[in-house]
Amino acid sequence: MLDACAELLDENGYAELTTTRIAERASVAIGSVYQFFPDKRAVTQALGLRYLEMFSARVSARLAQESFGHWPDAVDAIIDEYIVMHRTVPGFRSLHFGDVVDVNLLDAGVDNNTVIADRLRELVVNGAGARRGERLDRTVTVAVEAADSVLKLAFRDDPDGDRLFIEEAKVLVRSYLSRHFGAR
């Protein structure tokens, strides 16, 4: 059902998505959809959480396989994983992490970018050697917000993402993190 939802999001967007269409695409009875999901928002929420887990796993694997002199150097790898998902994972370019549906789709208590920042903070602590603290919390939050804005701009008119804006997102975040955490 989630795969069917992803395909439909890419084809017609969230406004045209219905549970009936999801059931038809998944070749299941509508009751099967309602057995697991009360409405299309719940289906897209599950899909957004799937994307968050997929993104986290990809970033974690990348951090484990590459060596970074200093954790802010991992920025390019993190953004690259987002770009690859945007280009290759069905439904991701339409849903991202859920902002098109609701800024609180991933967690009713906080906005989607905060959920992503929290997850990335844990990944850079566990996989790239960053030290926990209020300073890290704040800078990762700002970095996620800044990258999100520039990456949305990169994909606004180019389905593959404008290469120059993608590079600017990396430069922006690396520069910002260097200002706060500098090279060791």
mmCIF file with all atom_site columns, N, CA, C and O in Angstrom, residues 2-55:
data_model
loop_
_atom_site.group_PDB
_atom_site.id
_atom_site.type_symbol
_atom_site.label_atom_id
_atom_site.label_alt_id
_atom_site.label_comp_id
_atom_site.label_asym_id
_atom_site.label_entity_id
_atom_site.label_seq_id
_atom_site.pdbx_PDB_ins_code
_atom_site.Cartn_x
_atom_site.Cartn_y
_atom_site.Cartn_z
_atom_site.occupancy
_atom_site.B_iso_or_equiv
_atom_site.pdbx_formal_charge
_atom_site.auth_seq_id
_atom_site.auth_comp_id
_atom_site.auth_asym_id
_atom_site.auth_atom_id
_atom_site.pdbx_PDB_model_num
ATOM 1   N N  . LEU A 1 2  ? 1.973   1.205  0.739   1.00 0.00 ? 2  LEU A N  1
ATOM 2   C CA . LEU A 1 2  ? 2.855   2.376  0.767   1.00 0.00 ? 2  LEU A CA 1
ATOM 3   C C  . LEU A 1 2  ? 3.508   2.587  -0.593  1.00 0.00 ? 2  LEU A C  1
ATOM 4   O O  . LEU A 1 2  ? 3.669   3.732  -1.028  1.00 0.00 ? 2  LEU A O  1
ATOM 5   N N  . ASP A 1 3  ? 3.877   1.499  -1.254  1.00 0.00 ? 3  ASP A N  1
ATOM 6   C CA . ASP A 1 3  ? 4.460   1.627  -2.592  1.00 0.00 ? 3  ASP A CA 1
ATOM 7   C C  . ASP A 1 3  ? 3.442   2.230  -3.559  1.00 0.00 ? 3  ASP A C  1
ATOM 8   O O  . ASP A 1 3  ? 3.788   3.081  -4.386  1.00 0.00 ? 3  ASP A O  1
ATOM 9   N N  . ALA A 1 4  ? 2.197   1.791  -3.450  1.00 0.00 ? 4  ALA A N  1
ATOM 10  C CA . ALA A 1 4  ? 1.138   2.335  -4.305  1.00 0.00 ? 4  ALA A CA 1
ATOM 11  C C  . ALA A 1 4  ? 0.944   3.822  -4.023  1.00 0.00 ? 4  ALA A C  1
ATOM 12  O O  . ALA A 1 4  ? 0.807   4.624  -4.949  1.00 0.00 ? 4  ALA A O  1
ATOM 13  N N  . CYS A 1 5  ? 0.970   4.196  -2.762  1.00 0.00 ? 5  CYS A N  1
ATOM 14  C CA . CYS A 1 5  ? 0.851   5.603  -2.378  1.00 0.00 ? 5  CYS A CA 1
ATOM 15  C C  . CYS A 1 5  ? 1.984   6.417  -2.989  1.00 0.00 ? 5  CYS A C  1
ATOM 16  O O  . CYS A 1 5  ? 1.755   7.500  -3.543  1.00 0.00 ? 5  CYS A O  1
ATOM 17  N N  . ALA A 1 6  ? 3.207   5.891  -2.917  1.00 0.00 ? 6  ALA A N  1
ATOM 18  C CA . ALA A 1 6  ? 4.370   6.596  -3.468  1.00 0.00 ? 6  ALA A CA 1
ATOM 19  C C  . ALA A 1 6  ? 4.209   6.827  -4.963  1.00 0.00 ? 6  ALA A C  1
ATOM 20  O O  . ALA A 1 6  ? 4.451   7.927  -5.467  1.00 0.00 ? 6  ALA A O  1
ATOM 21  N N  . GLU A 1 7  ? 3.787   5.792  -5.686  1.00 0.00 ? 7  GLU A N  1
ATOM 22  C CA . GLU A 1 7  ? 3.592   5.928  -7.136  1.00 0.00 ? 7  GLU A CA 1
ATOM 23  C C  . GLU A 1 7  ? 2.536   6.981  -7.451  1.00 0.00 ? 7  GLU A C  1
ATOM 24  O O  . GLU A 1 7  ? 2.727   7.821  -8.342  1.00 0.00 ? 7  GLU A O  1
ATOM 25  N N  . LEU A 1 8  ? 1.436   6.944  -6.721  1.00 0.00 ? 8  LEU A N  1
ATOM 26  C CA . LEU A 1 8  ? 0.350   7.905  -6.967  1.00 0.00 ? 8  LEU A CA 1
ATOM 27  C C  . LEU A 1 8  ? 0.763   9.334  -6.633  1.00 0.00 ? 8  LEU A C  1
ATOM 28  O O  . LEU A 1 8  ? 0.359   10.272 -7.324  1.00 0.00 ? 8  LEU A O  1
ATOM 29  N N  . LEU A 1 9  ? 1.558   9.503  -5.592  1.00 0.00 ? 9  LEU A N  1
ATOM 30  C CA . LEU A 1 9  ? 2.053   10.843 -5.263  1.00 0.00 ? 9  LEU A CA 1
ATOM 31  C C  . LEU A 1 9  ? 2.873   11.407 -6.412  1.00 0.00 ? 9  LEU A C  1
ATOM 32  O O  . LEU A 1 9  ? 2.727   12.576 -6.769  1.00 0.00 ? 9  LEU A O  1
ATOM 33  N N  . ASP A 1 10 ? 3.737   10.582 -6.992  1.00 0.00 ? 10 ASP A N  1
ATOM 34  C CA . ASP A 1 10 ? 4.554   11.043 -8.118  1.00 0.00 ? 10 ASP A CA 1
ATOM 35  C C  . ASP A 1 10 ? 3.697   11.345 -9.341  1.00 0.00 ? 10 ASP A C  1
ATOM 36  O O  . ASP A 1 10 ? 3.980   12.281 -10.080 1.00 0.00 ? 10 ASP A O  1
ATOM 37  N N  . GLU A 1 11 ? 2.666   10.573 -9.559  1.00 0.00 ? 11 GLU A N  1
ATOM 38  C CA . GLU A 1 11 ? 1.830   10.755 -10.748 1.00 0.00 ? 11 GLU A CA 1
ATOM 39  C C  . GLU A 1 11 ? 0.895   11.952 -10.646 1.00 0.00 ? 11 GLU A C  1
ATOM 40  O O  . GLU A 1 11 ? 0.741   12.695 -11.608 1.00 0.00 ? 11 GLU A O  1
ATOM 41  N N  . ASN A 1 12 ? 0.259   12.125 -9.481  1.00 0.00 ? 12 ASN A N  1
ATOM 42  C CA . ASN A 1 12 ? -0.806  13.131 -9.381  1.00 0.00 ? 12 ASN A CA 1
ATOM 43  C C  . ASN A 1 12 ? -0.706  14.094 -8.211  1.00 0.00 ? 12 ASN A C  1
ATOM 44  O O  . ASN A 1 12 ? -1.503  15.007 -8.108  1.00 0.00 ? 12 ASN A O  1
ATOM 45  N N  . GLY A 1 13 ? 0.218   13.861 -7.290  1.00 0.00 ? 13 GLY A N  1
ATOM 46  C CA . GLY A 1 13 ? 0.338   14.728 -6.129  1.00 0.00 ? 13 GLY A CA 1
ATOM 47  C C  . GLY A 1 13 ? -0.625  14.369 -5.015  1.00 0.00 ? 13 GLY A C  1
ATOM 48  O O  . GLY A 1 13 ? -1.526  13.544 -5.178  1.00 0.00 ? 13 GLY A O  1
ATOM 49  N N  . TYR A 1 14 ? -0.433  15.011 -3.889  1.00 0.00 ? 14 TYR A N  1
ATOM 50  C CA . TYR A 1 14 ? -1.224  14.705 -2.693  1.00 0.00 ? 14 TYR A CA 1
ATOM 51  C C  . TYR A 1 14 ? -2.700  15.075 -2.853  1.00 0.00 ? 14 TYR A C  1
ATOM 52  O O  . TYR A 1 14 ? -3.578  14.352 -2.377  1.00 0.00 ? 14 TYR A O  1
ATOM 53  N N  . ALA A 1 15 ? -2.974  16.176 -3.518  1.00 0.00 ? 15 ALA A N  1
ATOM 54  C CA . ALA A 1 15 ? -4.368  16.635 -3.647  1.00 0.00 ? 15 ALA A CA 1
ATOM 55  C C  . ALA A 1 15 ? -5.249  15.600 -4.345  1.00 0.00 ? 15 ALA A C  1
ATOM 56  O O  . ALA A 1 15 ? -6.436  15.474 -4.019  1.00 0.00 ? 15 ALA A O  1
ATOM 57  N N  . GLU A 1 16 ? -4.683  14.863 -5.274  1.00 0.00 ? 16 GLU A N  1
ATOM 58  C CA . GLU A 1 16 ? -5.453  13.865 -6.027  1.00 0.00 ? 16 GLU A CA 1
ATOM 59  C C  . GLU A 1 16 ? -5.412  12.474 -5.390  1.00 0.00 ? 16 GLU A C  1
ATOM 60  O O  . GLU A 1 16 ? -6.070  11.551 -5.877  1.00 0.00 ? 16 GLU A O  1
ATOM 61  N N  . LEU A 1 17 ? -4.654  12.310 -4.332  1.00 0.00 ? 17 LEU A N  1
ATOM 62  C CA . LEU A 1 17 ? -4.514  11.013 -3.678  1.00 0.00 ? 17 LEU A CA 1
ATOM 63  C C  . LEU A 1 17 ? -5.781  10.681 -2.890  1.00 0.00 ? 17 LEU A C  1
ATOM 64  O O  . LEU A 1 17 ? -6.321  11.535 -2.189  1.00 0.00 ? 17 LEU A O  1
ATOM 65  N N  . THR A 1 18 ? -6.262  9.459  -3.022  1.00 0.00 ? 18 THR A N  1
ATOM 66  C CA . THR A 1 18 ? -7.394  8.987  -2.220  1.00 0.00 ? 18 THR A CA 1
ATOM 67  C C  . THR A 1 18 ? -7.094  7.565  -1.750  1.00 0.00 ? 18 THR A C  1
ATOM 68  O O  . THR A 1 18 ? -6.285  6.858  -2.352  1.00 0.00 ? 18 THR A O  1
ATOM 69  N N  . THR A 1 19 ? -7.768  7.161  -0.694  1.00 0.00 ? 19 THR A N  1
ATOM 70  C CA . THR A 1 19 ? -7.594  5.791  -0.227  1.00 0.00 ? 19 THR A CA 1
ATOM 71  C C  . THR A 1 19 ? -8.117  4.808  -1.269  1.00 0.00 ? 19 THR A C  1
ATOM 72  O O  . THR A 1 19 ? -7.566  3.706  -1.410  1.00 0.00 ? 19 THR A O  1
ATOM 73  N N  . THR A 1 20 ? -9.149  5.184  -1.997  1.00 0.00 ? 20 THR A N  1
ATOM 74  C CA . THR A 1 20 ? -9.674  4.315  -3.060  1.00 0.00 ? 20 THR A CA 1
ATOM 75  C C  . THR A 1 20 ? -8.619  4.092  -4.130  1.00 0.00 ? 20 THR A C  1
ATOM 76  O O  . THR A 1 20 ? -8.402  2.949  -4.569  1.00 0.00 ? 20 THR A O  1
ATOM 77  N N  . ARG A 1 21 ? -7.953  5.147  -4.550  1.00 0.00 ? 21 ARG A N  1
ATOM 78  C CA . ARG A 1 21 ? -6.890  5.006  -5.557  1.00 0.00 ? 21 ARG A CA 1
ATOM 79  C C  . ARG A 1 21 ? -5.727  4.163  -5.028  1.00 0.00 ? 21 ARG A C  1
ATOM 80  O O  . ARG A 1 21 ? -5.131  3.385  -5.765  1.00 0.00 ? 21 ARG A O  1
ATOM 81  N N  . ILE A 1 22 ? -5.405  4.348  -3.758  1.00 0.00 ? 22 ILE A N  1
ATOM 82  C CA . ILE A 1 22 ? -4.331  3.546  -3.160  1.00 0.00 ? 22 ILE A CA 1
ATOM 83  C C  . ILE A 1 22 ? -4.719  2.071  -3.197  1.00 0.00 ? 22 ILE A C  1
ATOM 84  O O  . ILE A 1 22 ? -3.921  1.216  -3.592  1.00 0.00 ? 22 ILE A O  1
ATOM 85  N N  . ALA A 1 23 ? -5.946  1.763  -2.797  1.00 0.00 ? 23 ALA A N  1
ATOM 86  C CA . ALA A 1 23 ? -6.419  0.369  -2.798  1.00 0.00 ? 23 ALA A CA 1
ATOM 87  C C  . ALA A 1 23 ? -6.392  -0.214 -4.208  1.00 0.00 ? 23 ALA A C  1
ATOM 88  O O  . ALA A 1 23 ? -5.916  -1.342 -4.415  1.00 0.00 ? 23 ALA A O  1
ATOM 89  N N  . GLU A 1 24 ? -6.877  0.557  -5.176  1.00 0.00 ? 24 GLU A N  1
ATOM 90  C CA . GLU A 1 24 ? -6.877  0.074  -6.561  1.00 0.00 ? 24 GLU A CA 1
ATOM 91  C C  . GLU A 1 24 ? -5.460  -0.194 -7.052  1.00 0.00 ? 24 GLU A C  1
ATOM 92  O O  . GLU A 1 24 ? -5.193  -1.236 -7.647  1.00 0.00 ? 24 GLU A O  1
ATOM 93  N N  . ARG A 1 25 ? -4.548  0.742  -6.817  1.00 0.00 ? 25 ARG A N  1
ATOM 94  C CA . ARG A 1 25 ? -3.162  0.580  -7.274  1.00 0.00 ? 25 ARG A CA 1
ATOM 95  C C  . ARG A 1 25 ? -2.483  -0.599 -6.580  1.00 0.00 ? 25 ARG A C  1
ATOM 96  O O  . ARG A 1 25 ? -1.690  -1.310 -7.186  1.00 0.00 ? 25 ARG A O  1
ATOM 97  N N  . ALA A 1 26 ? -2.796  -0.803 -5.306  1.00 0.00 ? 26 ALA A N  1
ATOM 98  C CA . ALA A 1 26 ? -2.182  -1.893 -4.545  1.00 0.00 ? 26 ALA A CA 1
ATOM 99  C C  . ALA A 1 26 ? -2.879  -3.238 -4.786  1.00 0.00 ? 26 ALA A C  1
ATOM 100 O O  . ALA A 1 26 ? -2.421  -4.263 -4.268  1.00 0.00 ? 26 ALA A O  1
ATOM 101 N N  . SER A 1 27 ? -3.973  -3.191 -5.545  1.00 0.00 ? 27 SER A N  1
ATOM 102 C CA . SER A 1 27 ? -4.779  -4.398 -5.816  1.00 0.00 ? 27 SER A CA 1
ATOM 103 C C  . SER A 1 27 ? -5.264  -5.058 -4.526  1.00 0.00 ? 27 SER A C  1
ATOM 104 O O  . SER A 1 27 ? -5.169  -6.272 -4.343  1.00 0.00 ? 27 SER A O  1
ATOM 105 N N  . VAL A 1 28 ? -5.764  -4.221 -3.621  1.00 0.00 ? 28 VAL A N  1
ATOM 106 C CA . VAL A 1 28 ? -6.351  -4.719 -2.378  1.00 0.00 ? 28 VAL A CA 1
ATOM 107 C C  . VAL A 1 28 ? -7.739  -4.085 -2.212  1.00 0.00 ? 28 VAL A C  1
ATOM 108 O O  . VAL A 1 28 ? -8.042  -3.058 -2.817  1.00 0.00 ? 28 VAL A O  1
ATOM 109 N N  . ALA A 1 29 ? -8.543  -4.690 -1.384  1.00 0.00 ? 29 ALA A N  1
ATOM 110 C CA . ALA A 1 29 ? -9.856  -4.134 -1.079  1.00 0.00 ? 29 ALA A CA 1
ATOM 111 C C  . ALA A 1 29 ? -9.689  -2.864 -0.248  1.00 0.00 ? 29 ALA A C  1
ATOM 112 O O  . ALA A 1 29 ? -8.739  -2.748 0.535   1.00 0.00 ? 29 ALA A O  1
ATOM 113 N N  . ILE A 1 30 ? -10.605 -1.945 -0.401  1.00 0.00 ? 30 ILE A N  1
ATOM 114 C CA . ILE A 1 30 ? -10.539 -0.687 0.350   1.00 0.00 ? 30 ILE A CA 1
ATOM 115 C C  . ILE A 1 30 ? -10.539 -0.961 1.855   1.00 0.00 ? 30 ILE A C  1
ATOM 116 O O  . ILE A 1 30 ? -9.879  -0.263 2.624   1.00 0.00 ? 30 ILE A O  1
ATOM 117 N N  . GLY A 1 31 ? -11.213 -2.018 2.269   1.00 0.00 ? 31 GLY A N  1
ATOM 118 C CA . GLY A 1 31 ? -11.221 -2.391 3.681   1.00 0.00 ? 31 GLY A CA 1
ATOM 119 C C  . GLY A 1 31 ? -9.835  -2.730 4.200   1.00 0.00 ? 31 GLY A C  1
ATOM 120 O O  . GLY A 1 31 ? -9.529  -2.499 5.379   1.00 0.00 ? 31 GLY A O  1
ATOM 121 N N  . SER A 1 32 ? -8.999  -3.259 3.317   1.00 0.00 ? 32 SER A N  1
ATOM 122 C CA . SER A 1 32 ? -7.621  -3.566 3.719   1.00 0.00 ? 32 SER A CA 1
ATOM 123 C C  . SER A 1 32 ? -6.847  -2.297 4.017   1.00 0.00 ? 32 SER A C  1
ATOM 124 O O  . SER A 1 32 ? -6.032  -2.262 4.943   1.00 0.00 ? 32 SER A O  1
ATOM 125 N N  . VAL A 1 33 ? -7.086  -1.269 3.236   1.00 0.00 ? 33 VAL A N  1
ATOM 126 C CA . VAL A 1 33 ? -6.439  0.017  3.507   1.00 0.00 ? 33 VAL A CA 1
ATOM 127 C C  . VAL A 1 33 ? -6.908  0.528  4.865   1.00 0.00 ? 33 VAL A C  1
ATOM 128 O O  . VAL A 1 33 ? -6.093  0.896  5.717   1.00 0.00 ? 33 VAL A O  1
ATOM 129 N N  . TYR A 1 34 ? -8.233  0.506  5.088   1.00 0.00 ? 34 TYR A N  1
ATOM 130 C CA . TYR A 1 34 ? -8.781  1.033  6.337   1.00 0.00 ? 34 TYR A CA 1
ATOM 131 C C  . TYR A 1 34 ? -8.432  0.173  7.553   1.00 0.00 ? 34 TYR A C  1
ATOM 132 O O  . TYR A 1 34 ? -8.470  0.653  8.679   1.00 0.00 ? 34 TYR A O  1
ATOM 133 N N  . GLN A 1 35 ? -8.052  -1.068 7.315   1.00 0.00 ? 35 GLN A N  1
ATOM 134 C CA . GLN A 1 35 ? -7.616  -1.924 8.411   1.00 0.00 ? 35 GLN A CA 1
ATOM 135 C C  . GLN A 1 35 ? -6.338  -1.373 9.047   1.00 0.00 ? 35 GLN A C  1
ATOM 136 O O  . GLN A 1 35 ? -6.125  -1.494 10.246  1.00 0.00 ? 35 GLN A O  1
ATOM 137 N N  . PHE A 1 36 ? -5.498  -0.750 8.215   1.00 0.00 ? 36 PHE A N  1
ATOM 138 C CA . PHE A 1 36 ? -4.217  -0.238 8.697   1.00 0.00 ? 36 PHE A CA 1
ATOM 139 C C  . PHE A 1 36 ? -4.160  1.286  8.803   1.00 0.00 ? 36 PHE A C  1
ATOM 140 O O  . PHE A 1 36 ? -3.390  1.827  9.593   1.00 0.00 ? 36 PHE A O  1
ATOM 141 N N  . PHE A 1 37 ? -4.947  1.975  7.974   1.00 0.00 ? 37 PHE A N  1
ATOM 142 C CA . PHE A 1 37 ? -4.862  3.436  7.887   1.00 0.00 ? 37 PHE A CA 1
ATOM 143 C C  . PHE A 1 37 ? -6.263  4.043  7.873   1.00 0.00 ? 37 PHE A C  1
ATOM 144 O O  . PHE A 1 37 ? -7.076  3.698  7.023   1.00 0.00 ? 37 PHE A O  1
ATOM 145 N N  . PRO A 1 38 ? -6.540  5.004  8.763   1.00 0.00 ? 38 PRO A N  1
ATOM 146 C CA . PRO A 1 38 ? -7.873  5.604  8.779   1.00 0.00 ? 38 PRO A CA 1
ATOM 147 C C  . PRO A 1 38 ? -8.143  6.551  7.608   1.00 0.00 ? 38 PRO A C  1
ATOM 148 O O  . PRO A 1 38 ? -9.302  6.775  7.252   1.00 0.00 ? 38 PRO A O  1
ATOM 149 N N  . ASP A 1 39 ? -7.074  7.093  6.999   1.00 0.00 ? 39 ASP A N  1
ATOM 150 C CA . ASP A 1 39 ? -7.262  8.045  5.907   1.00 0.00 ? 39 ASP A CA 1
ATOM 151 C C  . ASP A 1 39 ? -5.960  8.202  5.120   1.00 0.00 ? 39 ASP A C  1
ATOM 152 O O  . ASP A 1 39 ? -4.938  7.612  5.477   1.00 0.00 ? 39 ASP A O  1
ATOM 153 N N  . LYS A 1 40 ? -6.014  9.022  4.064   1.00 0.00 ? 40 LYS A N  1
ATOM 154 C CA . LYS A 1 40 ? -4.823  9.180  3.221   1.00 0.00 ? 40 LYS A CA 1
ATOM 155 C C  . LYS A 1 40 ? -3.685  9.859  3.969   1.00 0.00 ? 40 LYS A C  1
ATOM 156 O O  . LYS A 1 40 ? -2.518  9.608  3.688   1.00 0.00 ? 40 LYS A O  1
ATOM 157 N N  . ARG A 1 41 ? -3.992  10.696 4.929   1.00 0.00 ? 41 ARG A N  1
ATOM 158 C CA . ARG A 1 41 ? -2.947  11.341 5.725   1.00 0.00 ? 41 ARG A CA 1
ATOM 159 C C  . ARG A 1 41 ? -2.141  10.292 6.487   1.00 0.00 ? 41 ARG A C  1
ATOM 160 O O  . ARG A 1 41 ? -0.920  10.357 6.558   1.00 0.00 ? 41 ARG A O  1
ATOM 161 N N  . ALA A 1 42 ? -2.824  9.309  7.050   1.00 0.00 ? 42 ALA A N  1
ATOM 162 C CA . ALA A 1 42 ? -2.144  8.252  7.796   1.00 0.00 ? 42 ALA A CA 1
ATOM 163 C C  . ALA A 1 42 ? -1.244  7.423  6.881   1.00 0.00 ? 42 ALA A C  1
ATOM 164 O O  . ALA A 1 42 ? -0.147  7.015  7.280   1.00 0.00 ? 42 ALA A O  1
ATOM 165 N N  . VAL A 1 43 ? -1.689  7.193  5.657   1.00 0.00 ? 43 VAL A N  1
ATOM 166 C CA . VAL A 1 43 ? -0.858  6.444  4.704   1.00 0.00 ? 43 VAL A CA 1
ATOM 167 C C  . VAL A 1 43 ? 0.392   7.256  4.376   1.00 0.00 ? 43 VAL A C  1
ATOM 168 O O  . VAL A 1 43 ? 1.508   6.724  4.379   1.00 0.00 ? 43 VAL A O  1
ATOM 169 N N  . THR A 1 44 ? 0.209   8.544  4.104   1.00 0.00 ? 44 THR A N  1
ATOM 170 C CA . THR A 1 44 ? 1.374   9.368  3.777   1.00 0.00 ? 44 THR A CA 1
ATOM 171 C C  . THR A 1 44 ? 2.281   9.551  4.987   1.00 0.00 ? 44 THR A C  1
ATOM 172 O O  . THR A 1 44 ? 3.503   9.661  4.836   1.00 0.00 ? 44 THR A O  1
ATOM 173 N N  . GLN A 1 45 ? 1.715   9.555  6.178   1.00 0.00 ? 45 GLN A N  1
ATOM 174 C CA . GLN A 1 45 ? 2.552   9.626  7.377   1.00 0.00 ? 45 GLN A CA 1
ATOM 175 C C  . GLN A 1 45 ? 3.427   8.380  7.475   1.00 0.00 ? 45 GLN A C  1
ATOM 176 O O  . GLN A 1 45 ? 4.633   8.484  7.730   1.00 0.00 ? 45 GLN A O  1
ATOM 177 N N  . ALA A 1 46 ? 2.845   7.225  7.256   1.00 0.00 ? 46 ALA A N  1
ATOM 178 C CA . ALA A 1 46 ? 3.622   5.981  7.288   1.00 0.00 ? 46 ALA A CA 1
ATOM 179 C C  . ALA A 1 46 ? 4.706   6.006  6.209   1.00 0.00 ? 46 ALA A C  1
ATOM 180 O O  . ALA A 1 46 ? 5.835   5.564  6.436   1.00 0.00 ? 46 ALA A O  1
ATOM 181 N N  . LEU A 1 47 ? 4.374   6.540  5.048   1.00 0.00 ? 47 LEU A N  1
ATOM 182 C CA . LEU A 1 47 ? 5.352   6.644  3.968   1.00 0.00 ? 47 LEU A CA 1
ATOM 183 C C  . LEU A 1 47 ? 6.470   7.615  4.354   1.00 0.00 ? 47 LEU A C  1
ATOM 184 O O  . LEU A 1 47 ? 7.649   7.334  4.143   1.00 0.00 ? 47 LEU A O  1
ATOM 185 N N  . GLY A 1 48 ? 6.115   8.751  4.937   1.00 0.00 ? 48 GLY A N  1
ATOM 186 C CA . GLY A 1 48 ? 7.122   9.713  5.393   1.00 0.00 ? 48 GLY A CA 1
ATOM 187 C C  . GLY A 1 48 ? 8.045   9.111  6.439   1.00 0.00 ? 48 GLY A C  1
ATOM 188 O O  . GLY A 1 48 ? 9.266   9.330  6.411   1.00 0.00 ? 48 GLY A O  1
ATOM 189 N N  . LEU A 1 49 ? 7.491   8.327  7.350   1.00 0.00 ? 49 LEU A N  1
ATOM 190 C CA . LEU A 1 49 ? 8.320   7.665  8.360   1.00 0.00 ? 49 LEU A CA 1
ATOM 191 C C  . LEU A 1 49 ? 9.209   6.600  7.720   1.00 0.00 ? 49 LEU A C  1
ATOM 192 O O  . LEU A 1 49 ? 10.362  6.420  8.128   1.00 0.00 ? 49 LEU A O  1
ATOM 193 N N  . ARG A 1 50 ? 8.700   5.936  6.694   1.00 0.00 ? 50 ARG A N  1
ATOM 194 C CA . ARG A 1 50 ? 9.531   4.976  5.952   1.00 0.00 ? 50 ARG A CA 1
ATOM 195 C C  . ARG A 1 50 ? 10.707  5.706  5.317   1.00 0.00 ? 50 ARG A C  1
ATOM 196 O O  . ARG A 1 50 ? 11.846  5.231  5.374   1.00 0.00 ? 50 ARG A O  1
ATOM 197 N N  . TYR A 1 51 ? 10.437  6.869  4.722   1.00 0.00 ? 51 TYR A N  1
ATOM 198 C CA . TYR A 1 51 ? 11.512  7.642  4.105   1.00 0.00 ? 51 TYR A CA 1
ATOM 199 C C  . TYR A 1 51 ? 12.531  8.097  5.140   1.00 0.00 ? 51 TYR A C  1
ATOM 200 O O  . TYR A 1 51 ? 13.733  8.095  4.881   1.00 0.00 ? 51 TYR A O  1
ATOM 201 N N  . LEU A 1 52 ? 12.070  8.500  6.309   1.00 0.00 ? 52 LEU A N  1
ATOM 202 C CA . LEU A 1 52 ? 12.982  8.925  7.365   1.00 0.00 ? 52 LEU A CA 1
ATOM 203 C C  . LEU A 1 52 ? 13.889  7.766  7.785   1.00 0.00 ? 52 LEU A C  1
ATOM 204 O O  . LEU A 1 52 ? 15.098  7.946  7.950   1.00 0.00 ? 52 LEU A O  1
ATOM 205 N N  . GLU A 1 53 ? 13.307  6.584  7.938   1.00 0.00 ? 53 GLU A N  1
ATOM 206 C CA . GLU A 1 53 ? 14.111  5.405  8.295   1.00 0.00 ? 53 GLU A CA 1
ATOM 207 C C  . GLU A 1 53 ? 15.097  5.061  7.183   1.00 0.00 ? 53 GLU A C  1
ATOM 208 O O  . GLU A 1 53 ? 16.254  4.736  7.444   1.00 0.00 ? 53 GLU A O  1
ATOM 209 N N  . MET A 1 54 ? 14.642  5.137  5.942   1.00 0.00 ? 54 MET A N  1
ATOM 210 C CA . MET A 1 54 ? 15.505  4.843  4.800   1.00 0.00 ? 54 MET A CA 1
ATOM 211 C C  . MET A 1 54 ? 16.657  5.840  4.739   1.00 0.00 ? 54 MET A C  1
ATOM 212 O O  . MET A 1 54 ? 17.819  5.461  4.569   1.00 0.00 ? 54 MET A O  1
ATOM 213 N N  . PHE A 1 55 ? 16.336  7.125  4.883   1.00 0.00 ? 55 PHE A N  1
ATOM 214 C CA . PHE A 1 55 ? 17.359  8.171  4.872   1.00 0.00 ? 55 PHE A CA 1
ATOM 215 C C  . PHE A 1 55 ? 18.360  7.950  6.003   1.00 0.00 ? 55 PHE A C  1
ATOM 216 O O  . PHE A 1 55 ? 19.576  8.004  5.795   1.00 0.00 ? 55 PHE A O  1
#
